[in-house]
Coordinates of N, CA and C in Angstrom, one line a residue:
M1 N 12.5 -25.3 -55.4 CA 11.7 -25.1 -54.2 C 10.3 -24.6 -54.5
P2 N 9.3 -25.1 -53.8 CA 7.9 -24.7 -54.1 C 7.7 -23.2 -53.8
N3 N 6.6 -22.7 -54.2 CA 6.2 -21.3 -53.8 C 6.3 -21.3 -52.3
P4 N 7.0 -20.4 -51.7 CA 7.2 -20.3 -50.2 C 5.8 -20.2 -49.5
Y5 N 4.9 -19.5 -50.2 CA 3.6 -19.3 -49.5 C 2.6 -20.5 -49.6
D6 N 3.1 -21.5 -50.4 CA 2.3 -22.8 -50.3 C 2.6 -23.5 -49.1
L7 N 3.7 -23.2 -48.4 CA 4.1 -23.8 -47.2 C 3.8 -22.9 -46.0
S8 N 3.5 -23.6 -44.9 CA 3.2 -22.8 -43.6 C 4.6 -22.2 -43.2
P9 N 4.6 -21.2 -42.4 CA 5.9 -20.6 -41.9 C 6.8 -21.7 -41.3
A10 N 6.3 -22.6 -40.5 CA 7.1 -23.6 -39.9 C 7.6 -24.6 -41.0
E11 N 6.8 -25.0 -42.0 CA 7.2 -25.9 -43.0 C 8.3 -25.2 -43.9
F12 N 8.2 -23.9 -44.2 CA 9.2 -23.2 -45.0 C 10.5 -23.2 -44.2
L13 N 10.4 -22.9 -42.9 CA 11.6 -22.9 -42.1 C 12.3 -24.2 -42.0
Q14 N 11.5 -25.3 -41.9 CA 12.1 -26.6 -42.0 C 12.8 -26.9 -43.3
T15 N 12.2 -26.4 -44.4 CA 12.9 -26.6 -45.7 C 14.2 -25.8 -45.7
L16 N 14.2 -24.6 -45.2 CA 15.5 -23.9 -45.2 C 16.5 -24.6 -44.3
E17 N 16.1 -25.1 -43.2 CA 17.0 -25.7 -42.3 C 17.6 -27.0 -42.9
S18 N 16.8 -27.8 -43.5 CA 17.3 -29.0 -44.1 C 18.1 -28.8 -45.4
S19 N 18.0 -27.6 -46.0 CA 18.8 -27.3 -47.2 C 20.2 -27.0 -46.8
G20 N 20.5 -26.6 -45.5 CA 21.9 -26.4 -45.1 C 22.4 -25.0 -45.6
M21 N 21.5 -24.2 -46.1 CA 21.9 -22.9 -46.6 C 22.2 -21.8 -45.5
F22 N 21.7 -22.0 -44.3 CA 21.8 -21.0 -43.3 C 22.5 -21.6 -42.1
K23 N 23.2 -20.8 -41.4 CA 23.8 -21.2 -40.1 C 22.8 -21.4 -39.1
P24 N 23.0 -22.2 -38.1 CA 22.0 -22.5 -37.0 C 21.6 -21.2 -36.3
A25 N 22.5 -20.2 -36.2 CA 22.1 -18.9 -35.5 C 21.0 -18.2 -36.3
V26 N 21.1 -18.3 -37.6 CA 20.1 -17.6 -38.5 C 18.8 -18.4 -38.4
I27 N 18.8 -19.7 -38.4 CA 17.6 -20.5 -38.2 C 16.9 -20.2 -36.9
Q28 N 17.7 -20.0 -35.9 CA 17.1 -19.7 -34.5 C 16.4 -18.3 -34.6
K29 N 17.0 -17.4 -35.3 CA 16.4 -16.0 -35.4 C 15.1 -16.1 -36.2
L30 N 15.2 -16.9 -37.3 CA 14.0 -17.1 -38.1 C 12.9 -17.8 -37.3
Q31 N 13.3 -18.7 -36.4 CA 12.3 -19.5 -35.6 C 11.5 -18.5 -34.7
K32 N 12.3 -17.5 -34.1 CA 11.6 -16.5 -33.3 C 10.6 -15.8 -34.1
L33 N 10.9 -15.4 -35.3 CA 9.9 -14.7 -36.2 C 8.7 -15.6 -36.5
V34 N 9.0 -16.9 -36.8 CA 7.9 -17.8 -37.0 C 7.0 -17.9 -35.8
D35 N 7.6 -18.0 -34.6 CA 6.8 -18.0 -33.3 C 6.0 -16.8 -33.1
S36 N 6.4 -15.7 -33.7 CA 5.6 -14.4 -33.6 C 4.6 -14.2 -34.7
G37 N 4.5 -15.2 -35.6 CA 3.6 -15.2 -36.7 C 4.1 -14.6 -38.0
I38 N 5.4 -14.4 -38.2 CA 5.9 -13.9 -39.4 C 6.5 -15.0 -40.3
H39 N 6.1 -15.0 -41.5 CA 6.6 -16.0 -42.5 C 8.0 -15.6 -42.8
P40 N 9.0 -16.6 -42.7 CA 10.4 -16.3 -43.0 C 10.6 -15.7 -44.4
Y41 N 9.8 -16.0 -45.4 CA 10.0 -15.5 -46.7 C 9.8 -14.0 -46.7
D42 N 8.9 -13.5 -45.8 CA 8.6 -12.1 -45.7 C 9.9 -11.3 -45.4
V43 N 10.8 -11.9 -44.6 CA 12.0 -11.3 -44.2 C 13.1 -11.6 -45.2
L44 N 13.2 -12.8 -45.6 CA 14.3 -13.2 -46.6 C 14.1 -12.5 -47.9
G45 N 12.8 -12.4 -48.3 CA 12.5 -11.8 -49.6 C 12.9 -10.3 -49.6
K46 N 12.8 -9.6 -48.5 CA 13.2 -8.2 -48.4 C 14.7 -8.1 -48.4
I47 N 15.4 -9.0 -47.7 CA 16.8 -8.9 -47.6 C 17.5 -9.2 -49.0
T48 N 17.0 -10.2 -49.7 CA 17.6 -10.7 -50.9 C 17.0 -10.0 -52.1
G49 N 16.0 -9.1 -51.9 CA 15.4 -8.5 -53.0 C 14.4 -9.4 -53.8
G50 N 14.1 -10.5 -53.2 CA 13.2 -11.5 -53.9 C 11.8 -10.9 -54.1
S51 N 11.2 -11.4 -55.1 CA 9.8 -11.0 -55.4 C 8.9 -11.6 -54.4
R52 N 7.8 -11.0 -54.1 CA 6.8 -11.6 -53.3 C 5.8 -12.4 -54.1
L53 N 5.8 -13.7 -53.9 CA 5.1 -14.6 -54.8 C 3.6 -14.7 -54.3
N54 N 2.7 -14.8 -55.2 CA 1.3 -14.9 -55.0 C 0.9 -15.1 -53.5
K55 N 0.6 -14.0 -52.9 CA 0.2 -14.1 -51.5 C -1.0 -13.1 -51.2
P56 N -2.1 -13.4 -51.9 CA -3.2 -12.5 -51.7 C -3.7 -12.4 -50.3
D57 N -3.5 -13.5 -49.5 CA -4.0 -13.5 -48.1 C -3.0 -12.7 -47.2
R58 N -1.9 -12.3 -47.6 CA -0.9 -11.7 -46.8 C -0.6 -10.2 -47.1
T59 N -1.5 -9.6 -47.9 CA -1.3 -8.2 -48.2 C -1.6 -7.3 -47.0
P60 N -0.8 -6.3 -46.7 CA -1.0 -5.5 -45.5 C -2.3 -4.7 -45.6
A61 N -2.9 -4.5 -44.5 CA -4.1 -3.7 -44.5 C -3.8 -2.2 -44.7
Q62 N -4.7 -1.5 -45.3 CA -4.5 0.0 -45.6 C -4.4 0.7 -44.2
E63 N -3.4 1.6 -44.1 CA -3.3 2.4 -42.9 C -4.4 3.5 -43.0
K64 N -5.0 3.8 -41.8 CA -5.9 4.8 -41.7 C -5.2 6.1 -41.3
P65 N -5.5 7.2 -42.0 CA -4.8 8.5 -41.7 C -5.1 8.9 -40.3
M66 N -4.1 9.4 -39.6 CA -4.2 9.9 -38.2 C -4.7 11.3 -38.3
A67 N -5.5 11.7 -37.2 CA -5.9 13.1 -37.1 C -4.6 13.9 -36.7
P68 N -4.5 15.1 -37.1 CA -3.4 15.9 -36.8 C -3.2 16.0 -35.3
V69 N -2.0 15.9 -34.8 CA -1.7 16.0 -33.4 C -1.5 17.5 -33.0
L70 N -0.8 18.2 -33.8 CA -0.5 19.6 -33.5 C -1.5 20.5 -34.2
K71 N -1.8 21.6 -33.5 CA -2.7 22.6 -34.1 C -2.0 23.5 -35.1
S72 N -0.7 23.6 -34.9 CA 0.2 24.3 -35.9 C 1.6 23.7 -35.8
F73 N 2.3 23.8 -36.9 CA 3.6 23.2 -37.0 C 4.7 24.3 -36.8
D74 N 4.5 25.1 -35.8 CA 5.5 26.1 -35.4 C 5.8 25.9 -34.0
L75 N 6.7 26.8 -33.4 CA 7.1 26.6 -32.0 C 5.9 26.7 -31.1
E76 N 5.0 27.6 -31.4 CA 3.8 27.8 -30.6 C 2.9 26.5 -30.5
G77 N 2.8 25.9 -31.7 CA 2.0 24.7 -31.8 C 2.7 23.5 -31.0
V78 N 4.0 23.4 -31.1 CA 4.7 22.4 -30.4 C 4.6 22.7 -28.9
A79 N 4.9 23.9 -28.5 CA 4.8 24.3 -27.1 C 3.4 24.0 -26.5
R80 N 2.4 24.3 -27.2 CA 1.0 24.1 -26.7 C 0.8 22.6 -26.5
Y81 N 1.2 21.8 -27.5 CA 1.1 20.3 -27.4 C 1.8 19.8 -26.1
I82 N 3.0 20.2 -25.9 CA 3.8 19.8 -24.8 C 3.1 20.1 -23.5
S83 N 2.6 21.3 -23.4 CA 2.0 21.8 -22.2 C 0.6 21.1 -22.0
E84 N -0.2 21.0 -23.0 CA -1.5 20.4 -22.8 C -1.5 18.9 -22.6
E85 N -0.5 18.2 -23.2 CA -0.4 16.8 -23.1 C 0.5 16.4 -21.9
R86 N 1.1 17.4 -21.3 CA 2.0 17.2 -20.1 C 3.2 16.2 -20.5
C87 N 3.8 16.5 -21.6 CA 4.9 15.6 -22.1 C 6.1 15.8 -21.1
R88 N 6.7 14.7 -20.8 CA 7.8 14.7 -19.8 C 9.1 14.1 -20.3
R89 N 9.1 13.5 -21.5 CA 10.3 13.1 -22.1 C 10.3 13.4 -23.6
V90 N 10.9 14.5 -23.9 CA 10.9 15.1 -25.3 C 12.3 14.8 -25.9
V91 N 12.2 14.3 -27.1 CA 13.4 14.1 -27.9 C 13.4 15.0 -29.1
V92 N 14.5 15.8 -29.3 CA 14.5 16.8 -30.4 C 15.5 16.2 -31.4
L93 N 15.1 16.2 -32.7 CA 15.9 15.8 -33.8 C 16.0 17.1 -34.6
C94 N 17.2 17.6 -34.8 CA 17.3 18.9 -35.5 C 18.4 18.9 -36.5
G95 N 18.3 19.8 -37.5 CA 19.3 19.9 -38.5 C 19.4 21.4 -38.9
A96 N 19.9 21.6 -40.1 CA 20.3 23.0 -40.6 C 19.1 23.9 -40.5
G97 N 17.9 23.5 -40.6 CA 16.7 24.3 -40.6 C 16.6 25.2 -39.4
I98 N 17.1 24.7 -38.2 CA 17.0 25.6 -37.0 C 18.0 26.7 -37.0
S99 N 19.0 26.6 -37.8 CA 20.1 27.6 -37.8 C 20.0 28.6 -39.0
T100 N 19.2 28.3 -40.0 CA 19.2 29.1 -41.2 C 18.7 30.5 -40.9
S101 N 17.8 30.7 -39.9 CA 17.3 32.0 -39.6 C 18.4 32.8 -38.8
A102 N 19.5 32.2 -38.4 CA 20.6 32.9 -37.8 C 21.5 33.4 -38.9
G103 N 21.3 33.0 -40.1 CA 22.2 33.4 -41.2 C 23.1 32.3 -41.7
I104 N 23.1 31.1 -41.0 CA 24.0 30.0 -41.4 C 23.3 29.3 -42.6
P105 N 24.0 29.1 -43.7 CA 23.4 28.4 -44.8 C 23.3 26.9 -44.6
D106 N 22.3 26.3 -45.1 CA 22.3 24.8 -45.1 C 23.3 24.4 -46.2
F107 N 23.4 23.1 -46.5 CA 24.3 22.7 -47.5 C 23.8 22.7 -48.9
R108 N 22.5 22.3 -49.1 CA 22.0 22.0 -50.4 C 21.0 22.9 -51.1
T109 N 20.5 23.9 -50.4 CA 19.5 24.7 -51.0 C 20.1 25.5 -52.2
P110 N 19.5 25.3 -53.4 CA 20.0 26.0 -54.6 C 20.0 27.5 -54.4
G111 N 21.1 28.1 -54.7 CA 21.2 29.5 -54.6 C 21.8 30.0 -53.3
S112 N 21.3 29.5 -52.2 CA 21.8 30.0 -50.9 C 22.5 29.0 -50.1
G113 N 22.5 27.7 -50.5 CA 23.2 26.7 -49.7 C 24.7 26.8 -49.8
L114 N 25.3 26.2 -48.8 CA 26.8 26.3 -48.7 C 27.4 25.7 -50.0
Y115 N 27.0 24.6 -50.5 CA 27.6 24.0 -51.7 C 27.5 24.9 -52.9
D116 N 26.4 25.7 -53.0 CA 26.3 26.6 -54.1 C 27.2 27.8 -54.0
N117 N 27.6 28.1 -52.8 CA 28.4 29.3 -52.6 C 29.9 29.1 -52.3
L118 N 30.4 27.9 -52.7 CA 31.8 27.6 -52.6 C 32.6 27.8 -53.8
Q119 N 31.9 28.3 -54.9 CA 32.6 28.5 -56.2 C 33.9 29.3 -56.0
R120 N 33.9 30.3 -55.1 CA 35.1 31.2 -55.0 C 36.4 30.4 -54.6
F121 N 36.2 29.1 -54.1 CA 37.4 28.3 -53.8 C 37.9 27.5 -55.0
D122 N 37.2 27.5 -56.1 CA 37.6 26.8 -57.3 C 37.8 25.3 -56.9
L123 N 36.8 24.7 -56.3 CA 36.9 23.3 -55.9 C 36.5 22.3 -57.0
P124 N 37.1 21.1 -57.0 CA 36.7 20.1 -58.0 C 35.3 19.7 -57.8
S125 N 34.8 19.7 -56.5 CA 33.4 19.4 -56.2 C 33.2 20.1 -54.9
P126 N 31.9 20.5 -54.6 CA 31.7 21.2 -53.3 C 32.1 20.5 -52.1
Q127 N 31.9 19.1 -52.1 CA 32.3 18.3 -50.9 C 33.8 18.3 -50.7
A128 N 34.6 18.6 -51.7 CA 36.0 18.5 -51.6 C 36.6 19.4 -50.4
I129 N 35.9 20.5 -50.1 CA 36.5 21.3 -49.0 C 36.5 20.6 -47.7
F130 N 35.7 19.5 -47.6 CA 35.7 18.7 -46.3 C 36.5 17.4 -46.4
T131 N 37.3 17.2 -47.4 CA 38.1 16.0 -47.5 C 39.6 16.3 -47.1
L132 N 40.2 15.3 -46.5 CA 41.6 15.4 -46.1 C 42.5 15.7 -47.2
D133 N 42.3 15.0 -48.3 CA 43.2 15.1 -49.5 C 43.2 16.6 -50.0
Y134 N 42.0 17.2 -50.1 CA 42.0 18.6 -50.6 C 42.6 19.5 -49.5
F135 N 42.3 19.2 -48.3 CA 42.8 20.1 -47.2 C 44.4 20.1 -47.2
R136 N 45.0 18.9 -47.5 CA 46.4 18.8 -47.5 C 47.0 19.7 -48.6
E137 N 46.3 19.8 -49.7 CA 46.8 20.6 -50.9 C 46.4 22.1 -50.8
H138 N 45.2 22.3 -50.2 CA 44.7 23.7 -50.2 C 44.1 24.0 -48.8
P139 N 44.9 24.1 -47.7 CA 44.3 24.3 -46.4 C 43.6 25.7 -46.2
A140 N 44.0 26.7 -47.0 CA 43.5 28.0 -46.8 C 42.0 28.1 -47.1
A141 N 41.5 27.3 -48.0 CA 40.1 27.3 -48.3 C 39.3 26.8 -47.1
F142 N 39.7 25.7 -46.5 CA 39.0 25.2 -45.3 C 39.0 26.2 -44.2
Y143 N 40.2 26.8 -43.9 CA 40.4 27.7 -42.8 C 39.5 29.0 -43.0
E144 N 39.4 29.4 -44.3 CA 38.6 30.6 -44.5 C 37.1 30.3 -44.2
L145 N 36.7 29.1 -44.7 CA 35.3 28.7 -44.4 C 35.0 28.5 -42.9
A146 N 36.0 27.9 -42.3 CA 35.9 27.7 -40.8 C 35.8 29.0 -40.1
R147 N 36.6 30.0 -40.5 CA 36.5 31.3 -39.8 C 35.2 31.9 -40.0
E148 N 34.6 31.8 -41.2 CA 33.2 32.3 -41.4 C 32.2 31.6 -40.5
M149 N 32.3 30.3 -40.3 CA 31.3 29.5 -39.6 C 31.6 29.4 -38.1
W150 N 32.7 30.0 -37.6 CA 33.2 29.8 -36.3 C 32.2 30.2 -35.3
P151 N 32.0 29.4 -34.2 CA 31.1 29.8 -33.1 C 31.4 31.2 -32.6
G152 N 30.3 31.9 -32.4 CA 30.4 33.3 -32.0 C 30.1 34.3 -33.1
N153 N 30.1 33.8 -34.3 CA 29.8 34.7 -35.5 C 28.3 34.7 -35.7
Y154 N 27.5 33.8 -35.1 CA 26.1 33.8 -35.3 C 25.4 33.7 -33.9
N155 N 24.2 34.1 -33.8 CA 23.5 34.1 -32.6 C 22.4 33.0 -32.6
P156 N 22.1 32.3 -31.5 CA 21.1 31.3 -31.4 C 19.7 31.9 -31.9
T157 N 18.9 31.0 -32.4 CA 17.6 31.3 -32.9 C 16.5 31.0 -31.8
P158 N 15.3 31.4 -32.0 CA 14.2 31.0 -31.1 C 14.1 29.5 -30.8
T159 N 14.4 28.8 -31.8 CA 14.4 27.3 -31.7 C 15.4 26.8 -30.7
H160 N 16.6 27.4 -30.8 CA 17.7 27.1 -29.8 C 17.3 27.4 -28.4
Y161 N 16.7 28.6 -28.2 CA 16.2 29.0 -26.9 C 15.1 28.0 -26.4
F162 N 14.3 27.6 -27.3 CA 13.2 26.6 -27.0 C 13.8 25.3 -26.5
I163 N 14.8 24.8 -27.2 CA 15.4 23.6 -26.8 C 16.1 23.7 -25.4
R164 N 16.7 24.8 -25.2 CA 17.3 25.1 -23.8 C 16.2 25.1 -22.8
L165 N 15.1 25.7 -23.1 CA 13.9 25.8 -22.1 C 13.4 24.4 -21.8
L166 N 13.3 23.5 -22.8 CA 12.9 22.2 -22.5 C 13.9 21.5 -21.5
H167 N 15.2 21.8 -21.7 CA 16.2 21.2 -20.8 C 16.0 21.8 -19.4
E168 N 15.8 23.1 -19.3 CA 15.7 23.8 -18.0 C 14.5 23.3 -17.3
K169 N 13.4 22.9 -18.0 CA 12.2 22.4 -17.4 C 12.3 20.9 -17.0
G170 N 13.4 20.3 -17.4 CA 13.6 18.9 -17.1 C 12.9 17.9 -17.9
I171 N 12.4 18.3 -19.1 CA 11.6 17.4 -20.0 C 12.4 17.0 -21.2
L172 N 13.6 17.6 -21.5 CA 14.3 17.2 -22.6 C 15.1 15.9 -22.3
L173 N 14.7 14.9 -23.0 CA 15.4 13.6 -22.8 C 16.7 13.6 -23.6
R174 N 16.7 14.0 -24.9 CA 17.9 14.0 -25.7 C 17.6 15.1 -26.8
C175 N 18.7 15.6 -27.3 CA 18.7 16.5 -28.4 C 19.8 16.0 -29.4
Y176 N 19.3 15.5 -30.5 CA 20.2 14.9 -31.5 C 20.3 16.0 -32.6
S177 N 21.5 16.5 -32.8 CA 21.7 17.6 -33.8 C 22.7 17.1 -34.8
Q178 N 22.5 17.4 -36.1 CA 23.5 17.1 -37.1 C 24.2 18.4 -37.5
N179 N 24.0 19.5 -36.7 CA 24.6 20.8 -37.0 C 26.0 20.8 -36.4
I180 N 26.8 21.6 -37.0 CA 28.2 21.8 -36.6 C 28.4 23.3 -36.1
D181 N 27.3 24.0 -36.0 CA 27.4 25.4 -35.6 C 27.6 25.7 -34.1
Y182 N 27.3 24.7 -33.3 CA 27.5 24.8 -31.8 C 26.5 25.7 -31.2
L183 N 25.4 26.2 -31.9 CA 24.5 27.1 -31.3 C 23.7 26.5 -30.2
E184 N 23.4 25.2 -30.2 CA 22.7 24.6 -29.1 C 23.5 24.7 -27.8
C185 N 24.8 24.5 -27.9 CA 25.7 24.6 -26.7 C 25.9 26.0 -26.3
M186 N 26.0 26.9 -27.3 CA 26.2 28.3 -26.9 C 25.0 28.8 -26.2
E187 N 23.8 28.3 -26.4 CA 22.6 28.7 -25.8 C 22.5 28.1 -24.4
G188 N 23.4 27.2 -24.0 CA 23.4 26.7 -22.6 C 22.9 25.2 -22.6
L189 N 22.7 24.6 -23.7 CA 22.4 23.2 -23.6 C 23.7 22.4 -23.4
P190 N 23.7 21.5 -22.4 CA 24.9 20.7 -22.2 C 25.3 19.9 -23.4
A191 N 26.6 19.7 -23.6 CA 27.1 19.0 -24.7 C 26.7 17.5 -24.7
Q192 N 26.3 17.0 -23.6 CA 26.0 15.6 -23.5 C 24.5 15.3 -23.7

């Protein structure tokens, strides 16, 4: 096959189609990309890990850095931005960082993370406490950890109150949390 970039996107797609390597549904999807100005090899090369062959005319332009949007990266800065810009659909993505100030350890921080502090259970690996096989053999370890982390043992943080406030103001579209501490719901955020 010649260098894909020696062929126009349509010519390259025709070569792929005539080779019989792809199902018609794939060719149709690639045709849509060609119609929008994308060379099929740009997509296929990424999927297959293929190298990008001599394409000096197709290198992406350098991105220009954006000016900072927030004056500060704390609750006050976020609240100011929401108020000044009149945001009406806010999506919150949160993780362990919003609960560590309540005393709940994250998983991986060396020294204070949950995985570093599970040695007392004599686990084969820190993640074992969350596996069904280990639980079946040693349920007491999981139950002890669950008792320590049980809802009601910790209080919501200012960030949890802030998320609830967004909900009460009617501007919280979604809150996606990877936390298992239930503090968002304890603070009054609906589970849905």
